[in-house]
Amino acid sequence: MKRLPRYGQPPVTLLGRLAVDRSAGGQGVGEFLLADALRRSLEGAQQIAAMAVIVEAKDEQAESFYRHFDFVPFQQTPLRLFLLMTQVARLFA
């Protein structure tokens, strides 16, 4: 991130909370929803130049879910995590 311009916040895509009904837990629905959201974010980034996807985990369990998919927590706010768009692109290459 050293090559970013020195103005404002870098452009990112903020994902709203993803939720799966408890009755559907453990069936891969959350993974499917996240993959769909990341694919849509990548498509949007080709138009608006977002450099990362940011999520705000509801709790530690949600944080663990995102970390499983290589999201990295911010140091000051560990329930806020990011995934660089270059990593997202590799998922769909």
PDB file of C-alpha atoms in Angstrom:
ATOM      1  CA  MET A   1       0.000   0.000   0.000  1.00  0.00           C
ATOM      2  CA  LYS A   2       3.006   2.316  -0.130  1.00  0.00           C
ATOM      3  CA  ARG A   3       2.216   3.409  -3.695  1.00  0.00           C
ATOM      4  CA  LEU A   4      -1.193   4.882  -2.893  1.00  0.00           C
ATOM      5  CA  PRO A   5      -1.860   8.552  -3.539  1.00  0.00           C
ATOM      6  CA  ARG A   6      -1.555  10.753  -0.471  1.00  0.00           C
ATOM      7  CA  TYR A   7      -5.134  11.982  -0.513  1.00  0.00           C
ATOM      8  CA  GLY A   8      -8.194  10.731   1.331  1.00  0.00           C
ATOM      9  CA  GLN A   9      -9.181   7.145   1.791  1.00  0.00           C
ATOM     10  CA  PRO A  10      -8.367   4.586  -0.892  1.00  0.00           C
ATOM     11  CA  PRO A  11     -11.376   3.446  -2.940  1.00  0.00           C
ATOM     12  CA  VAL A  12     -12.840   0.204  -1.598  1.00  0.00           C
ATOM     13  CA  THR A  13     -15.973  -1.888  -1.824  1.00  0.00           C
ATOM     14  CA  LEU A  14     -17.763  -2.294   1.495  1.00  0.00           C
ATOM     15  CA  LEU A  15     -19.792  -5.488   1.747  1.00  0.00           C
ATOM     16  CA  GLY A  16     -22.901  -5.456   3.874  1.00  0.00           C
ATOM     17  CA  ARG A  17     -23.374  -8.257   6.321  1.00  0.00           C
ATOM     18  CA  LEU A  18     -23.931 -11.684   4.886  1.00  0.00           C
ATOM     19  CA  ALA A  19     -26.228 -13.905   6.897  1.00  0.00           C
ATOM     20  CA  VAL A  20     -27.391 -17.473   6.611  1.00  0.00           C
ATOM     21  CA  ASP A  21     -30.397 -18.876   8.422  1.00  0.00           C
ATOM     22  CA  ARG A  22     -29.340 -21.295  11.146  1.00  0.00           C
ATOM     23  CA  SER A  23     -31.255 -24.105   9.466  1.00  0.00           C
ATOM     24  CA  ALA A  24     -28.968 -23.710   6.422  1.00  0.00           C
ATOM     25  CA  GLY A  25     -25.755 -23.476   8.447  1.00  0.00           C
ATOM     26  CA  GLY A  26     -22.897 -25.745   7.452  1.00  0.00           C
ATOM     27  CA  GLN A  27     -24.240 -26.318   3.941  1.00  0.00           C
ATOM     28  CA  GLY A  28     -21.906 -23.937   2.098  1.00  0.00           C
ATOM     29  CA  VAL A  29     -24.508 -21.202   1.658  1.00  0.00           C
ATOM     30  CA  GLY A  30     -22.290 -18.577   3.318  1.00  0.00           C
ATOM     31  CA  GLU A  31     -19.372 -19.503   1.085  1.00  0.00           C
ATOM     32  CA  PHE A  32     -21.625 -19.239  -1.978  1.00  0.00           C
ATOM     33  CA  LEU A  33     -22.930 -15.818  -0.893  1.00  0.00           C
ATOM     34  CA  LEU A  34     -19.412 -14.543  -0.233  1.00  0.00           C
ATOM     35  CA  ALA A  35     -18.136 -15.833  -3.586  1.00  0.00           C
ATOM     36  CA  ASP A  36     -21.038 -14.140  -5.361  1.00  0.00           C
ATOM     37  CA  ALA A  37     -20.431 -10.862  -3.522  1.00  0.00           C
ATOM     38  CA  LEU A  38     -16.705 -10.989  -4.313  1.00  0.00           C
ATOM     39  CA  ARG A  39     -17.383 -11.717  -7.986  1.00  0.00           C
ATOM     40  CA  ARG A  40     -19.765  -8.761  -8.173  1.00  0.00           C
ATOM     41  CA  SER A  41     -17.235  -6.574  -6.365  1.00  0.00           C
ATOM     42  CA  LEU A  42     -14.555  -7.547  -8.860  1.00  0.00           C
ATOM     43  CA  GLU A  43     -16.849  -6.711 -11.771  1.00  0.00           C
ATOM     44  CA  GLY A  44     -17.656  -3.355 -10.183  1.00  0.00           C
ATOM     45  CA  ALA A  45     -13.986  -2.641  -9.530  1.00  0.00           C
ATOM     46  CA  GLN A  46     -13.378  -2.706 -13.267  1.00  0.00           C
ATOM     47  CA  GLN A  47     -15.630   0.344 -13.495  1.00  0.00           C
ATOM     48  CA  ILE A  48     -14.913   2.194 -10.240  1.00  0.00           C
ATOM     49  CA  ALA A  49     -11.343   1.096  -9.462  1.00  0.00           C
ATOM     50  CA  ALA A  50     -11.816  -0.241  -5.929  1.00  0.00           C
ATOM     51  CA  MET A  51      -8.569  -1.620  -4.527  1.00  0.00           C
ATOM     52  CA  ALA A  52     -10.014  -3.861  -1.808  1.00  0.00           C
ATOM     53  CA  VAL A  53     -13.136  -5.361  -0.316  1.00  0.00           C
ATOM     54  CA  ILE A  54     -13.894  -4.519   3.306  1.00  0.00           C
ATOM     55  CA  VAL A  55     -16.256  -6.382   5.623  1.00  0.00           C
ATOM     56  CA  GLU A  56     -17.309  -5.667   9.182  1.00  0.00           C
ATOM     57  CA  ALA A  57     -17.749  -8.935  11.019  1.00  0.00           C
ATOM     58  CA  LYS A  58     -20.621  -9.072  13.482  1.00  0.00           C
ATOM     59  CA  ASP A  59     -18.659 -11.131  15.991  1.00  0.00           C
ATOM     60  CA  GLU A  60     -15.633 -13.398  16.377  1.00  0.00           C
ATOM     61  CA  GLN A  61     -17.394 -16.287  14.639  1.00  0.00           C
ATOM     62  CA  ALA A  62     -18.015 -14.125  11.567  1.00  0.00           C
ATOM     63  CA  GLU A  63     -14.425 -12.865  11.754  1.00  0.00           C
ATOM     64  CA  SER A  64     -13.204 -16.453  11.697  1.00  0.00           C
ATOM     65  CA  PHE A  65     -15.372 -17.138   8.633  1.00  0.00           C
ATOM     66  CA  TYR A  66     -13.808 -14.236   6.711  1.00  0.00           C
ATOM     67  CA  ARG A  67     -10.274 -15.090   7.848  1.00  0.00           C
ATOM     68  CA  HIS A  68     -10.812 -18.589   6.436  1.00  0.00           C
ATOM     69  CA  PHE A  69     -11.083 -16.865   3.036  1.00  0.00           C
ATOM     70  CA  ASP A  70      -7.857 -14.868   3.575  1.00  0.00           C
ATOM     71  CA  PHE A  71      -9.428 -11.610   4.740  1.00  0.00           C
ATOM     72  CA  VAL A  72      -6.990  -9.692   6.941  1.00  0.00           C
ATOM     73  CA  PRO A  73      -8.125  -7.773  10.035  1.00  0.00           C
ATOM     74  CA  PHE A  74      -7.222  -4.131  10.542  1.00  0.00           C
ATOM     75  CA  GLN A  75      -4.924  -3.711  13.547  1.00  0.00           C
ATOM     76  CA  GLN A  76      -7.049  -1.148  15.359  1.00  0.00           C
ATOM     77  CA  THR A  77     -10.414  -2.791  14.595  1.00  0.00           C
ATOM     78  CA  PRO A  78     -10.029  -6.570  14.303  1.00  0.00           C
ATOM     79  CA  LEU A  79     -13.691  -7.122  13.361  1.00  0.00           C
ATOM     80  CA  ARG A  80     -13.112  -4.995  10.248  1.00  0.00           C
ATOM     81  CA  LEU A  81     -11.269  -7.026   7.633  1.00  0.00           C
ATOM     82  CA  PHE A  82     -10.080  -6.498   4.080  1.00  0.00           C
ATOM     83  CA  LEU A  83      -9.127  -8.495   1.012  1.00  0.00           C
ATOM     84  CA  LEU A  84      -7.159  -6.812  -1.765  1.00  0.00           C
ATOM     85  CA  MET A  85      -8.870  -6.794  -5.138  1.00  0.00           C
ATOM     86  CA  THR A  86      -5.782  -8.441  -6.667  1.00  0.00           C
ATOM     87  CA  GLN A  87      -6.451 -11.425  -4.397  1.00  0.00           C
ATOM     88  CA  VAL A  88     -10.122 -11.428  -5.374  1.00  0.00           C
ATOM     89  CA  ALA A  89      -9.118 -11.448  -9.051  1.00  0.00           C
ATOM     90  CA  ARG A  90      -6.912 -14.497  -8.469  1.00  0.00           C
ATOM     91  CA  LEU A  91      -9.890 -16.359  -7.007  1.00  0.00           C
ATOM     92  CA  PHE A  92     -11.717 -16.051 -10.317  1.00  0.00           C
ATOM     93  CA  ALA A  93      -8.765 -16.421 -12.709  1.00  0.00           C
TER      94      ALA A  93
END
